XYZ file of C-alpha atoms in Angstrom:
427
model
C -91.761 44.110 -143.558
C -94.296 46.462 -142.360
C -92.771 49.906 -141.483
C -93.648 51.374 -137.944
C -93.180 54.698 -136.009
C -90.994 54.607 -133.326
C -92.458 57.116 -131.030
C -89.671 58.870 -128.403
C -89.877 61.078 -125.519
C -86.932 64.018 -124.798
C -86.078 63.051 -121.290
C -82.682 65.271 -121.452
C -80.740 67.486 -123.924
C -77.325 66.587 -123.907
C -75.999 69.309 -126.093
C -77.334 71.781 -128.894
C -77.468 68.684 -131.227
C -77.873 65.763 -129.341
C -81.039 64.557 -126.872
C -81.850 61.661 -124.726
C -85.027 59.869 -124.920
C -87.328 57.286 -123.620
C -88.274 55.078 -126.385
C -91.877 53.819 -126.217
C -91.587 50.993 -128.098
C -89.287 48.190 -129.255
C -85.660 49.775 -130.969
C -85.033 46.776 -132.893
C -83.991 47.954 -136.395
C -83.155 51.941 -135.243
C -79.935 53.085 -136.878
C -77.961 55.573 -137.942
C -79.265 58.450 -140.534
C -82.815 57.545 -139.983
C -85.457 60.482 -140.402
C -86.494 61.828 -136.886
C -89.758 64.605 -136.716
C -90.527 66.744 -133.616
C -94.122 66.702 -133.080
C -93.069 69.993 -130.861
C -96.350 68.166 -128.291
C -95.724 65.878 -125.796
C -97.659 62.500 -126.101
C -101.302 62.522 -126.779
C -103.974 60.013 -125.379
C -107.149 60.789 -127.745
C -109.694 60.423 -124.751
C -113.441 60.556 -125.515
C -116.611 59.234 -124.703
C -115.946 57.274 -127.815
C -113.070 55.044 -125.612
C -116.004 53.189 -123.386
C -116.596 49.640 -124.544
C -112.804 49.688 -125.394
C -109.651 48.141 -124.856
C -106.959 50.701 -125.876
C -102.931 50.428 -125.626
C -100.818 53.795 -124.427
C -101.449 55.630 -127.176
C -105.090 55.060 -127.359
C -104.808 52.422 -130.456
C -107.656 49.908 -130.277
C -106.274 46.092 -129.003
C -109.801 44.748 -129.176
C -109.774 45.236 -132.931
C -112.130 47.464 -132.989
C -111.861 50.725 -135.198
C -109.444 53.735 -133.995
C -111.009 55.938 -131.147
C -109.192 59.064 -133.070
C -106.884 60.087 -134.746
C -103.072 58.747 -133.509
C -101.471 60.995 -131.378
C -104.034 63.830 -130.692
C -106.227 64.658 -127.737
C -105.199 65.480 -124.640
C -101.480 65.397 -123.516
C -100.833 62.816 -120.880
C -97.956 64.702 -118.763
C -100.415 67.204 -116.525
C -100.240 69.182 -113.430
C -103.093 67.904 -110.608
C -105.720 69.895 -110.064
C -105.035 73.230 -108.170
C -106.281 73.000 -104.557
C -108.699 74.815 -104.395
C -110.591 72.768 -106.843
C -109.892 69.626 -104.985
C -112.705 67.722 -103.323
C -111.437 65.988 -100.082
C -112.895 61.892 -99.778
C -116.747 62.117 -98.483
C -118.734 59.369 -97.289
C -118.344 55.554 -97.656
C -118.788 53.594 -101.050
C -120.274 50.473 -100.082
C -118.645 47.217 -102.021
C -121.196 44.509 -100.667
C -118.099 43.006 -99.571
C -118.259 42.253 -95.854
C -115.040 42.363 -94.515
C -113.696 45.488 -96.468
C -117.269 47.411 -95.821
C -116.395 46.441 -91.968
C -113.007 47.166 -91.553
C -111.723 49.003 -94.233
C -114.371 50.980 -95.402
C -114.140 52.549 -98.833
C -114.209 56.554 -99.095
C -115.960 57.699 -102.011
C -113.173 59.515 -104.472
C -110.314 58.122 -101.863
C -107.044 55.784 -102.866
C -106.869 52.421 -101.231
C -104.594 50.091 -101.920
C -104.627 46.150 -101.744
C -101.741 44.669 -100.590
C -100.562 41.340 -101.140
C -97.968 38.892 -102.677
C -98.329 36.205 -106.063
C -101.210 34.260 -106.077
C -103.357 35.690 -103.153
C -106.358 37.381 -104.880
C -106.033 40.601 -105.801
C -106.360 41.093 -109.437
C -109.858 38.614 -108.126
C -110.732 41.229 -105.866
C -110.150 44.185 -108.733
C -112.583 42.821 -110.859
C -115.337 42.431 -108.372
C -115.058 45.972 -107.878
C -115.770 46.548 -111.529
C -118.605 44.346 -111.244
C -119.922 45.886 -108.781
C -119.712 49.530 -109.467
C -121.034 48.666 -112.886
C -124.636 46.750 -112.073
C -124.697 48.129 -108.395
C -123.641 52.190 -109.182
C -124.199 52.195 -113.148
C -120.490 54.421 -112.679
C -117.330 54.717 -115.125
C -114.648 51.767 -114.348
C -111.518 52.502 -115.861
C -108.974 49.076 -115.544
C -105.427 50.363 -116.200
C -102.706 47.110 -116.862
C -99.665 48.285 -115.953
C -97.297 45.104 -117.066
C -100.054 43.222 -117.013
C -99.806 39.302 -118.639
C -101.894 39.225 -121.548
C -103.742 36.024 -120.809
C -105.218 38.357 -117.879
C -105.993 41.238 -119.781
C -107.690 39.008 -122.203
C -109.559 37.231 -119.437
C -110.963 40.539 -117.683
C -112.097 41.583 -121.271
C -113.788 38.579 -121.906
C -115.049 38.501 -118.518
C -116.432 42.373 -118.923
C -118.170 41.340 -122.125
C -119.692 37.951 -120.497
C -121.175 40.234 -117.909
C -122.391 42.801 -120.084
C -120.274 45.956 -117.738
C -118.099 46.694 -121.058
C -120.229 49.470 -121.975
C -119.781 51.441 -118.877
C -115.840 50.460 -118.809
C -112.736 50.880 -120.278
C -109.931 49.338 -120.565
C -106.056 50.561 -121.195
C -102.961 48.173 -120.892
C -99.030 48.600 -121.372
C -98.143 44.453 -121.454
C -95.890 43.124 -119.778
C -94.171 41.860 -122.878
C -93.700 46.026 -123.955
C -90.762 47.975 -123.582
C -90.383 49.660 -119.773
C -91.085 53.179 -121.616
C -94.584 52.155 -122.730
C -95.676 50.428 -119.201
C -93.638 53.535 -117.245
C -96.294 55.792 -119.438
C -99.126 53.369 -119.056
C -100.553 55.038 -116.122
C -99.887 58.186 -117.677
C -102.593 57.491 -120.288
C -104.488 55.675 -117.925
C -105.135 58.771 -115.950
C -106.014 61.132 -118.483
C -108.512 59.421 -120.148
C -110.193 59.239 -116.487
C -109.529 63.157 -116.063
C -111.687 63.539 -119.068
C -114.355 61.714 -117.876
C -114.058 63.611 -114.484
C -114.087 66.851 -116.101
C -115.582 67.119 -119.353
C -118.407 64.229 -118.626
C -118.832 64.894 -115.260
C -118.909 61.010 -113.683
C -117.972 59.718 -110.990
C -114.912 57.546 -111.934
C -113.808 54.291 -110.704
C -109.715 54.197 -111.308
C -108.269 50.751 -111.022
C -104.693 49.683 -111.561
C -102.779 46.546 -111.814
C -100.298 47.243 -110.756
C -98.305 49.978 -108.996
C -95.160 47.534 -108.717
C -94.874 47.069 -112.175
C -95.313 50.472 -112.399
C -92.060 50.791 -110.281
C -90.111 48.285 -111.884
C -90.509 49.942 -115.166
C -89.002 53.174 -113.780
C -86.200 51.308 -112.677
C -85.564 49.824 -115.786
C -86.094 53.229 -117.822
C -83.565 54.889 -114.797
C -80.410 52.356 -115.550
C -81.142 53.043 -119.176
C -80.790 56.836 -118.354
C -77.149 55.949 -116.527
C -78.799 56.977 -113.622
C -77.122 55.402 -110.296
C -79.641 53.216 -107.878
C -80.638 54.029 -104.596
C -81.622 52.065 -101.601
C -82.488 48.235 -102.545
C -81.704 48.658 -106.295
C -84.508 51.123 -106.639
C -84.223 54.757 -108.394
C -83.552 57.970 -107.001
C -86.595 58.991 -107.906
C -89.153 56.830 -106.957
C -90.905 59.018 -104.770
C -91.282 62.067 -107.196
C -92.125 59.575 -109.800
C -95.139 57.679 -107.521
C -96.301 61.477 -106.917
C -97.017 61.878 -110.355
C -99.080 59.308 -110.484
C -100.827 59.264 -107.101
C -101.523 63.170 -106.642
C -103.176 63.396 -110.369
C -105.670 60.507 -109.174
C -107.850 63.315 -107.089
C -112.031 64.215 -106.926
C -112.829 68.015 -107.765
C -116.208 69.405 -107.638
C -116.723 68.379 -111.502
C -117.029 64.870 -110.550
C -115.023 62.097 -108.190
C -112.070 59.395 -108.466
C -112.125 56.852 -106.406
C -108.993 54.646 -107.439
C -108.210 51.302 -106.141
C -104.784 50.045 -106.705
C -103.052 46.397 -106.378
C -99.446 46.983 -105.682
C -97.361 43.218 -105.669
C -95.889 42.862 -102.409
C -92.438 41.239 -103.330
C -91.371 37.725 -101.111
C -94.263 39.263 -99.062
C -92.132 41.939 -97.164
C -94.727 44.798 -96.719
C -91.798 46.988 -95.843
C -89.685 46.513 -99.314
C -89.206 50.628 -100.381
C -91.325 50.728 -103.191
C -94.538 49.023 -101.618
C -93.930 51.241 -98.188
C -93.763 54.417 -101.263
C -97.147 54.121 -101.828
C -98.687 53.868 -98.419
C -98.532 57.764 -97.040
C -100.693 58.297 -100.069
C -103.723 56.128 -99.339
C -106.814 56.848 -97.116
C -107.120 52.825 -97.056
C -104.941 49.581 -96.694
C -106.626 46.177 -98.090
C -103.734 43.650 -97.147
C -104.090 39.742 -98.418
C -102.446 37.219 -96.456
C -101.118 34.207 -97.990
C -101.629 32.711 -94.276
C -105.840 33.363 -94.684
C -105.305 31.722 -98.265
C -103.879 28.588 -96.649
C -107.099 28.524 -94.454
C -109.291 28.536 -97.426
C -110.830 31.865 -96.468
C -111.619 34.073 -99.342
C -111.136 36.917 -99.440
C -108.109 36.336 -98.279
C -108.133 39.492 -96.342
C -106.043 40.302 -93.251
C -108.497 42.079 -90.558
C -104.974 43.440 -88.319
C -103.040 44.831 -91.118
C -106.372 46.062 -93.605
C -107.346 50.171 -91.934
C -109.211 52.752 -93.347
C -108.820 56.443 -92.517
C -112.405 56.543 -92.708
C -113.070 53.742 -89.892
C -113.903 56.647 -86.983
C -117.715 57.102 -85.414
C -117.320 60.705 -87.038
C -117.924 59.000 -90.522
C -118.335 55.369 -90.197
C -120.964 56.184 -87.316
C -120.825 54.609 -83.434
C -122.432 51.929 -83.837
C -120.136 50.792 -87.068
C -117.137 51.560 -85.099
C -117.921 49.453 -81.644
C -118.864 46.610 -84.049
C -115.327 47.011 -86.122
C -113.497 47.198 -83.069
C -114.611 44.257 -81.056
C -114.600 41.879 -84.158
C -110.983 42.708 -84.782
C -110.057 42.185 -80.603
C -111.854 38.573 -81.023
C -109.341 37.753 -84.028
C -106.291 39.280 -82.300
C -107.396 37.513 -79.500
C -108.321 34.294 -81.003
C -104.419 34.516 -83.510
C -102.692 34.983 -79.700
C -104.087 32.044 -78.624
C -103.735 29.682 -81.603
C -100.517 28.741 -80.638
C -101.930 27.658 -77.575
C -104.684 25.538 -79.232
C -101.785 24.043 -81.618
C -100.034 22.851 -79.026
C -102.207 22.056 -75.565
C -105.847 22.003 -77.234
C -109.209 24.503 -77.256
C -109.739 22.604 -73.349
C -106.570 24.456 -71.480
C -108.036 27.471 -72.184
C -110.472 29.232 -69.502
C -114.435 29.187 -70.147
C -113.965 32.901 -70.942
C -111.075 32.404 -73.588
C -112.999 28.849 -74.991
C -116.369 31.204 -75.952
C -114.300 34.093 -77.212
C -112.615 31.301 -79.597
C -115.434 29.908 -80.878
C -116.874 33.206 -81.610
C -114.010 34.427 -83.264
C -114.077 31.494 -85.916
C -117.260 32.057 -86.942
C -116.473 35.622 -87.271
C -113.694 34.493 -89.322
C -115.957 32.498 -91.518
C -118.695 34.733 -91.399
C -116.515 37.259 -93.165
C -115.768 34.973 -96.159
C -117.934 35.877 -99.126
C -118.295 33.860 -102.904
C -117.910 36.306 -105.864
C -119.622 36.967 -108.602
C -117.089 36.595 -110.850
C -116.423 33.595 -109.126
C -119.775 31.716 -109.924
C -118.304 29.382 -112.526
C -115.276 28.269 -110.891
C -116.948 27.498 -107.026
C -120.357 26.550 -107.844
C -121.057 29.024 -105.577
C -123.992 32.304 -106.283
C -122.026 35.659 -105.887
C -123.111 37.727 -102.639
C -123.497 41.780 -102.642
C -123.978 42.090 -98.569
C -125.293 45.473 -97.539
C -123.234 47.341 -94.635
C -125.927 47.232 -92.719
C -126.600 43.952 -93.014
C -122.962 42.933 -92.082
C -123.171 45.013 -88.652
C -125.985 43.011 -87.484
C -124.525 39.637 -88.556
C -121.108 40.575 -86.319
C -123.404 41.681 -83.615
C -125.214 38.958 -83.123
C -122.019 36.958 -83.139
C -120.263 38.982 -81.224
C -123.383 39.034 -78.707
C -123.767 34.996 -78.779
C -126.596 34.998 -80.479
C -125.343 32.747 -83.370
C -123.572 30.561 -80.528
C -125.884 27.357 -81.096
C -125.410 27.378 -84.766
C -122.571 25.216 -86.178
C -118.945 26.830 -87.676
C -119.479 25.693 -90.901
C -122.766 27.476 -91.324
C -121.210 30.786 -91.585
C -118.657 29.741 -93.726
C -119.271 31.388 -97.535
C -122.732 32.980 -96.776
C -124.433 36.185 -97.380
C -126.129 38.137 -94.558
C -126.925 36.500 -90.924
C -130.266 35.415 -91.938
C -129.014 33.262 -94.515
C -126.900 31.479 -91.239
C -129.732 31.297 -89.225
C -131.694 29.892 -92.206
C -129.049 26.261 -91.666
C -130.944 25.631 -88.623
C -134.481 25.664 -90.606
């Protein structure tokens, strides 16, 4: 059998003689009397320009079976302070997606954190990868994918998917599998963040951080705490899940070098947005991105809930006035129009007043006119992928919202680009 390194980290000294560690990596075989070496470092993530095109594992090891990046264990060490700050850069300005309904009503600051929200099966690993699409052939920026217990068949799919596209080149790619031990996927992010720290700082780039996902991020600090004897705290979770989220989410920061702009899936479990470790990561975020299994059911993707999704950055001060008023009334037609569904379940659209009747109908083809195909979709729907400019999406609302679009049919809007493309149903 092939011999292996078992690499450990000191998490505690117990006495003059004895330590205990994290092991980052499988202990099946360790006994008594083996040879352990001190590296005297902490661990080393060998990030370099020479990492882009790559899919790398926590130590930087190639998984794509490519050549080695560097050397094993050298570069830069992956347990850092953030940036001091005064050299931070505060979020500036709005980083278009093409996506309607997030450009609308959860607008994306440029080197913020936003997080999407959402339980099994609702989109949002879909939803990552457009983003890497797009800042790839729309921005020509640095995507950086970090798998955080991620299933290999997706990791293998993105990959795939990255080289099908032709975005590898500006990407890369670093993964702790779910099928690892918890100390490798509780480093993962670790790495993860690093290697995007170099390209911050020493390449100067704007960065585009995504992870998948903070949960399973979580859950391997809770594993890795019972393994320390450590006693649980509220709902099973560790003590220190807060201080150990921090490290993660204060490191992920713009300075005047270059930006991060990090988006971040975090698994809501059973769908209870207020389980402790999903309501952890919400002071840190300039925007929520919630999915809704409900919108799902409809068939409308993305399956994006306008009440719950906000954005810091959704204000006339930065979004602009007009932006704002259009934001606003769109999501009073769907709070509207989700009060009185119950109503239309049970009495039908004609016991409603002339006033409420219009405001319906407007509201579902808002609803439908914020449903968008992907490009990464293409194969699967049939349907061309849509990149719909912001201001494109303003005037398509407006002249919803205004009754313009009132004579054309529901089912025009549904799964279309800009308003012209509507309009363009009626000949």
């Amino acid at each position: 059998m092939k011999k292996k390194n078992l690499v450990l980290e000191v998490h505690g000294h117990i006495s003059d003689t004895k330590i205990r560690a994290i092991a980052l990596g499988f202990t099946q075989g360790l006994k008594r009397g083996m040879p352990v070496r001190a590296t005297g470092n902490p661990l080393l993530f060998p990030a370099g320009a020479d990492c882009l095109g790559r899919a790398l594992d926590n130590f930087g090891a190639p998984v794509d079976g490519g050549p080695p990046v560097t050397g094993f264990l050298t570069g830069l060490p992956i347990h850092r302070p953030p940036p001091r700050l005064e050299e931070q850069v505060p979020p500036s300005g709005i980083l278009e997606t093409g996506i309607k309904v997030i450009d609308l009503l959860a607008p994306f600051p440029k080197g913020g954190k936003i997080g999407l929200f959402g339980g099994a099966g609702v989109g949002k690993t879909v939803l990552l990868m457009e983003f890497i699409y797009k800042i790839a052939k729309m921005y020509s920026g640095i995507s950086l994918f970090c798998g955080v217990g991620e299933r290999i068949r997706e990791g293998h799919e993105l990959w795939r998917e990255m080289q099908r596209q032709g975005i590898i080149e500006n990407a890369a790619l670093v993964f702790g599998q779910m099928s690892e031990s918890p100390g490798i996927r509780f480093r993962t992010p670790l790495s993860a963040i690093t290697l995007a720290e170099f390209f911050r700082d020493s390449m100067r780039k704007d960065v585009l951080f995504l992870m998948d996902n903070i949960y399973r991020f979580v859950q391997a600090g809770n594993e890795v705490s019972v393994l320390l004897g450590r006693l649980t705290s509220r709902v099973g979770y560790q003590p220190t899940l807060s201080p150990e989220l921090a490290q993660v989410e204060e490191r992920l920061v713009s300075t005047k070098s270059g930006t991060i702009t990090s988006v971040q899936a975090i698994y809501v479990p059973a769908d209870d947005i207020t389980d402790p470790a999903v309501a952890a990561v919400f002071p840190h975020l300039d925007t929520t991105v919630v999915l809704s299994r409900d919108i799902a059911a409809k068939g409308l993707y993305p399956a994006i809930d306008p009440m719950l999704s906000k954005s810091k950055f959704l204000n006339p001060e930065e979004a602009g006035s007009r932006h704002y008023e259009i934001a606003s009334r769109t999501v009073e037609h769907l709070a509207r129009y989700r009060e009185l569904s119950e109503i239309i379940a049970m009495l039908g659209i004609e016991e409603l007043s002339a006033q409420d009747r219009v405001l319906v109908k407007r509201a579902r083809r808002l609803e439908a006119f914020l449903t968008q195909p992907f490009f990464l979709t293409e194969e699967f729907t049939g349907r061309n992928g849509r990149h719909v400019p912001l201001s494109d999406t303003i005037e398509g609302c407006a002249a919803v919202l205004s009754g313009e679009a009132d004579g054309v049919p529901e089912e025009a809007f549904f799964m279309k680009g800009a308003i012209k493309e509507v309009f363009s149903f009626l000949g």
